[in-house]
PDB file of C-alpha atoms in Angstrom:
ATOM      1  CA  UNK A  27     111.615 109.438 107.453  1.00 81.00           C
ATOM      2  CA  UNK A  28     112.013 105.142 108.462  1.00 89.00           C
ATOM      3  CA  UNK A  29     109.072 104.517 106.053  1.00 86.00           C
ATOM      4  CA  UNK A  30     110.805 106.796 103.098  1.00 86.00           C
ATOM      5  CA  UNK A  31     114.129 104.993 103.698  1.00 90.00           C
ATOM      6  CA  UNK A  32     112.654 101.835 103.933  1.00 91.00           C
ATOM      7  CA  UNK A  33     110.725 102.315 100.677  1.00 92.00           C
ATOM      8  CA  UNK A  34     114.136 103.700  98.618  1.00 91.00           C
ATOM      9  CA  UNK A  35     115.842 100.244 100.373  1.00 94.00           C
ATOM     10  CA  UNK A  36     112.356  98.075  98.347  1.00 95.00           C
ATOM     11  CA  UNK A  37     112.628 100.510  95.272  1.00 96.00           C
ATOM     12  CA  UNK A  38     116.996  99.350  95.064  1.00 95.00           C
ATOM     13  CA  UNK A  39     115.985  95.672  95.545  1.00 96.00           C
ATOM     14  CA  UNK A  40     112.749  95.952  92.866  1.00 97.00           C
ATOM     15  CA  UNK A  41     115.073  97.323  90.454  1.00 97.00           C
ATOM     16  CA  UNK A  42     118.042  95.066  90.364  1.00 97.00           C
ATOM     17  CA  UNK A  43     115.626  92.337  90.538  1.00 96.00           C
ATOM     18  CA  UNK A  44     115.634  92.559  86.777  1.00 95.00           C
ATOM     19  CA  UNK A  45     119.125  92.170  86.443  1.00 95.00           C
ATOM     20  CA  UNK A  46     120.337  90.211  89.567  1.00 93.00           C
ATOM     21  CA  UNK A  47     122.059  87.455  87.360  1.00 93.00           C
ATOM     22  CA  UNK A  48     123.373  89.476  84.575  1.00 96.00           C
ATOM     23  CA  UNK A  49     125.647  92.304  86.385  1.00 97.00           C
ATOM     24  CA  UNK A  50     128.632  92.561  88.704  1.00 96.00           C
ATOM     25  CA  UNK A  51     127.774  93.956  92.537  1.00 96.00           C
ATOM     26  CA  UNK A  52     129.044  97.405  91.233  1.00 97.00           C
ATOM     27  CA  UNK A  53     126.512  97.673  88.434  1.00 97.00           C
ATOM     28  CA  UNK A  54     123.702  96.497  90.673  1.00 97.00           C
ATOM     29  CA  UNK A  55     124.605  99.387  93.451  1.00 97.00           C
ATOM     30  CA  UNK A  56     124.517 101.528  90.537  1.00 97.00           C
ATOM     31  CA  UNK A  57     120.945 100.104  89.496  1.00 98.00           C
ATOM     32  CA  UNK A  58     119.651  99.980  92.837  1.00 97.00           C
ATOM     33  CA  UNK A  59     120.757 103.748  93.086  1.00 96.00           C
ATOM     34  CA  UNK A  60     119.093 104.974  89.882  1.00 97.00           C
ATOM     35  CA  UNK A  61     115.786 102.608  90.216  1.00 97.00           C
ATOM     36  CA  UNK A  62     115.556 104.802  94.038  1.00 96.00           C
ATOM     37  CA  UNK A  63     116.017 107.814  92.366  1.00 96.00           C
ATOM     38  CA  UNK A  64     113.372 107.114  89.978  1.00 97.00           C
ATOM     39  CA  UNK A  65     110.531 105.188  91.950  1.00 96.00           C
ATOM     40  CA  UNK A  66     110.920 108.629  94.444  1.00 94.00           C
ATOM     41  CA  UNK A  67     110.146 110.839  91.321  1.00 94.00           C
ATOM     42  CA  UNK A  68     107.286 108.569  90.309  1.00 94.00           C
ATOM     43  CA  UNK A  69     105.721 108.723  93.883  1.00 92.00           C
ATOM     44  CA  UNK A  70     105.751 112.553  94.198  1.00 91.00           C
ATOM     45  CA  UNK A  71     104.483 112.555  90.591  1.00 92.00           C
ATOM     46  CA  UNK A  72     101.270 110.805  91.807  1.00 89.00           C
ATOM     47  CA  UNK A  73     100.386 113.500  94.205  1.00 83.00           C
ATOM     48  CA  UNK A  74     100.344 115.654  90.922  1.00 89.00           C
ATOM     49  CA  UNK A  75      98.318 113.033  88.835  1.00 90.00           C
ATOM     50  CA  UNK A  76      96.062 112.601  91.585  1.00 86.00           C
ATOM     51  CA  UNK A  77      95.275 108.995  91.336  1.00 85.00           C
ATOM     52  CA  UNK A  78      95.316 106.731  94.195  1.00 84.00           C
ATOM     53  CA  UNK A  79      98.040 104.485  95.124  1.00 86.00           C
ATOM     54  CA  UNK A  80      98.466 104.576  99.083  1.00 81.00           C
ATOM     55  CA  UNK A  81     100.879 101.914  99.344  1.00 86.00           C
ATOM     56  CA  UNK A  82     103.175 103.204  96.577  1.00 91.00           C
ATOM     57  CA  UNK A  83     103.064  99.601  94.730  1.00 93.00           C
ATOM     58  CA  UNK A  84     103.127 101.479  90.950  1.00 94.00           C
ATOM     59  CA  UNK A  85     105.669 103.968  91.898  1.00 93.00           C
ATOM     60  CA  UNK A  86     108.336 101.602  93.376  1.00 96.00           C
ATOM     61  CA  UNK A  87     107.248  97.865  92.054  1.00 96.00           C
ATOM     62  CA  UNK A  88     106.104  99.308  88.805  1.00 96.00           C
ATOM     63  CA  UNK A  89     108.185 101.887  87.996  1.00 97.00           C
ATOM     64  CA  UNK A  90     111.223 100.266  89.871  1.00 97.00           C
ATOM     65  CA  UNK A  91     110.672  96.876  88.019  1.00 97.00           C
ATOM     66  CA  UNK A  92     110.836  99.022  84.142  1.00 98.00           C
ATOM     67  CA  UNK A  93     113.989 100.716  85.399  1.00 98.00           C
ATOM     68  CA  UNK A  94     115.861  97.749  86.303  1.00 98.00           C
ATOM     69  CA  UNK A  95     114.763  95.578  83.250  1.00 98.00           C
ATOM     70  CA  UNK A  96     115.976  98.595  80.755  1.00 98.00           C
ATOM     71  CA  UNK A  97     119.085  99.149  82.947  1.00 98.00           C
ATOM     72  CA  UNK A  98     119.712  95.237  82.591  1.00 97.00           C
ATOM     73  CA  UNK A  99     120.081  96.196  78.881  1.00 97.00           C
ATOM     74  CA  UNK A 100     122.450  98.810  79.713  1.00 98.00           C
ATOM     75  CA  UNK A 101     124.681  97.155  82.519  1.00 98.00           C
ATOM     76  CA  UNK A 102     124.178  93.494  81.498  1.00 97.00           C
ATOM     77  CA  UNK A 103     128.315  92.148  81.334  1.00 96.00           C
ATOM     78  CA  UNK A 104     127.489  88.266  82.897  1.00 93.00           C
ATOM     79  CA  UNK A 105     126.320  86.012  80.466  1.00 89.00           C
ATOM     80  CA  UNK A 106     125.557  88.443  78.149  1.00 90.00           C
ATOM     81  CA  UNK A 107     126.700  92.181  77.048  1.00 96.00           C
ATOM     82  CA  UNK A 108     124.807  95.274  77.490  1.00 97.00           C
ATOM     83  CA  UNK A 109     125.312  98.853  75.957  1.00 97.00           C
ATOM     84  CA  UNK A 110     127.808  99.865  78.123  1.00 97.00           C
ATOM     85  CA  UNK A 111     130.192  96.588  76.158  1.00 97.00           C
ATOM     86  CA  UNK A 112     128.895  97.599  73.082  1.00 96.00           C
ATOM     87  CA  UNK A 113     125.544  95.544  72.752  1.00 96.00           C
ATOM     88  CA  UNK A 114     123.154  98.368  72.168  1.00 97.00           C
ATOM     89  CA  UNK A 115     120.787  95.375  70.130  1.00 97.00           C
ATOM     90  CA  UNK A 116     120.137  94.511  74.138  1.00 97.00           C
ATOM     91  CA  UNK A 117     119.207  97.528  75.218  1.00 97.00           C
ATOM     92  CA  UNK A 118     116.318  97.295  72.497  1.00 98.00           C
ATOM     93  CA  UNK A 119     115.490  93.659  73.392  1.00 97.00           C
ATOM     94  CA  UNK A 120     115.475  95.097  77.046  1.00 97.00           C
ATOM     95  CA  UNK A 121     113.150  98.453  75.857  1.00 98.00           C
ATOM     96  CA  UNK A 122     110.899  95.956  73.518  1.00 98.00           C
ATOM     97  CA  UNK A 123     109.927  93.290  76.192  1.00 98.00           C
ATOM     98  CA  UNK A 124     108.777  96.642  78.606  1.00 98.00           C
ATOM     99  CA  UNK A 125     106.731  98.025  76.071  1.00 98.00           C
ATOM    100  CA  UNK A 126     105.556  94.641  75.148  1.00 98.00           C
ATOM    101  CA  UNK A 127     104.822  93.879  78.730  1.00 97.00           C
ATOM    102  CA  UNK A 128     102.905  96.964  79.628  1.00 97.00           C
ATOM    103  CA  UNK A 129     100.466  96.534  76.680  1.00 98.00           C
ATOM    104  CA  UNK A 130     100.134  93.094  77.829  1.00 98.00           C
ATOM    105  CA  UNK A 131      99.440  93.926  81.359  1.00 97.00           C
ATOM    106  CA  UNK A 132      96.791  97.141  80.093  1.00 97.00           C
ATOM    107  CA  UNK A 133      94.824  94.968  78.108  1.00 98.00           C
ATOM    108  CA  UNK A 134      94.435  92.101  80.921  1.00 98.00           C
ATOM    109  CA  UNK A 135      93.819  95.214  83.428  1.00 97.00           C
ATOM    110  CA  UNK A 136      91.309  96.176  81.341  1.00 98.00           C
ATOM    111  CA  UNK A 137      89.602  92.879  80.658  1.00 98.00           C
ATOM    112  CA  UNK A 138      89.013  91.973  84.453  1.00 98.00           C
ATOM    113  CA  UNK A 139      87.919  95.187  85.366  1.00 97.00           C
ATOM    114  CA  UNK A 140      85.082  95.486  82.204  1.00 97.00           C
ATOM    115  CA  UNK A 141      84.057  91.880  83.608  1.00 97.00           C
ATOM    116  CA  UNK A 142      84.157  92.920  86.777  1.00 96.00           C
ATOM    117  CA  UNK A 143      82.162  96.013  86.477  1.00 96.00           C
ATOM    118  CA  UNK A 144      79.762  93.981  84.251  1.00 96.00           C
ATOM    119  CA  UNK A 145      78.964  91.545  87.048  1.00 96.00           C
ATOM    120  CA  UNK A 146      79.637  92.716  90.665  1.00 92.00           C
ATOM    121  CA  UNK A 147      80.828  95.963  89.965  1.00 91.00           C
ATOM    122  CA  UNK A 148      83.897  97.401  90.330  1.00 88.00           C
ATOM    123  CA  UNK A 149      83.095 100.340  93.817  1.00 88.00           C
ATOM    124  CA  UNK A 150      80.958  99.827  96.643  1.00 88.00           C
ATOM    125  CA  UNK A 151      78.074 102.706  97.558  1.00 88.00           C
ATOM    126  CA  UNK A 152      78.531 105.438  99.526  1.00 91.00           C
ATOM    127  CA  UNK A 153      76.363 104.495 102.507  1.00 91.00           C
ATOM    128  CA  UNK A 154      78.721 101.260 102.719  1.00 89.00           C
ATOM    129  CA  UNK A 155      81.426 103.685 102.700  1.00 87.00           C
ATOM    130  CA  UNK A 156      80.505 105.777 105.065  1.00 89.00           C
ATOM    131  CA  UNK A 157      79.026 102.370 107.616  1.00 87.00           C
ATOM    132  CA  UNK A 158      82.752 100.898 106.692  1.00 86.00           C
ATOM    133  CA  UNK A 159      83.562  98.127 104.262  1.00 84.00           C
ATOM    134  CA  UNK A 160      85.233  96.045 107.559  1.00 86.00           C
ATOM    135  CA  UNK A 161      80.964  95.808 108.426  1.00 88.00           C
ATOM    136  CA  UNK A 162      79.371  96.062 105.251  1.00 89.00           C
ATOM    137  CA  UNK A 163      81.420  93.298 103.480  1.00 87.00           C
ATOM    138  CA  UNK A 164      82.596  91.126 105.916  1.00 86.00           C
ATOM    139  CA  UNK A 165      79.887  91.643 108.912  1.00 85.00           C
ATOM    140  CA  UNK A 166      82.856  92.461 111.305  1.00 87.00           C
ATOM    141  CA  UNK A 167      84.069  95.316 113.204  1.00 81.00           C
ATOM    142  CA  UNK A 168      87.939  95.432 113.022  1.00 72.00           C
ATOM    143  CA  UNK A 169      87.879  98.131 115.668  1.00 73.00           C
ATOM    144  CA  UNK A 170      85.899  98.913 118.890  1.00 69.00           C
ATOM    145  CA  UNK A 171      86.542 102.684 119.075  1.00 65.00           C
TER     146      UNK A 171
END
């Protein structure tokens, strides 16, 4: 229960981060509120997609970090407008820099890992798993159970 609240407290603050300069307190409550919401969908959602993220770090940094930059579009009112004062061309600016952003971030992903699976590879075997990475990698025991 400490460790869910704690993570809905990191997935308010990731997605206001966005926006911290460009809305009044009220909007970024509301932002911080809706980005929670959200990055708790996307973590029960990866129990369904079945890939592994045990620290969370797509479903509240990732996720949380989209929703606050499109809801900067919507709630934007200091220094600029958003939808919600008529500027709907920022909500698009907003939607365009996540889409253009993700691609940008795929491709790199994507890159590294082909290099890295090229040259050192990208998983260790299973006999290292099963030894333990702590002694097959760094030649140390991290625990003497």
């Amino acid at each position: 229960m400490t460790l869910g609240f704690a993570t809905g407290i990191l997935a308010g603050l990731v997605g206001i981060t966005p926006a911290a300069g460009f809305v009044t307190p009220v909007a970024a409550i509301a932002i911080g509120a809706i980005a929670s919401f959200i990055c708790y969908q996307a973590v029960m959602f990866k129990n369904r997609l079945g890939y592994d993220d045990s620290l969370d770090a797509f479903g509240v940094h990732g996720v949380g970090g989209i929703v606050g930059a499109i809801l900067t579009g919507v709630y934007a009112s200091v220094g600029g407008e958003g939808l919600l004062l008529g500027n709907s061309a920022q909500l698009m600016i907003q939607l365009q820099g996540v889409v253009i952003t993700i691609v940008y971030a795929m491709a790199c992903t994507l890159l590294i890992g082909f290099v890295l699976h090229k040259t050192i590879g990208l998983k260790v075997s299973e006999s290292e798993e099963i030894i333990g990475l702590d002694k097959t990698q760094h030649g140390e025991a991290a625990y003497n159970i």
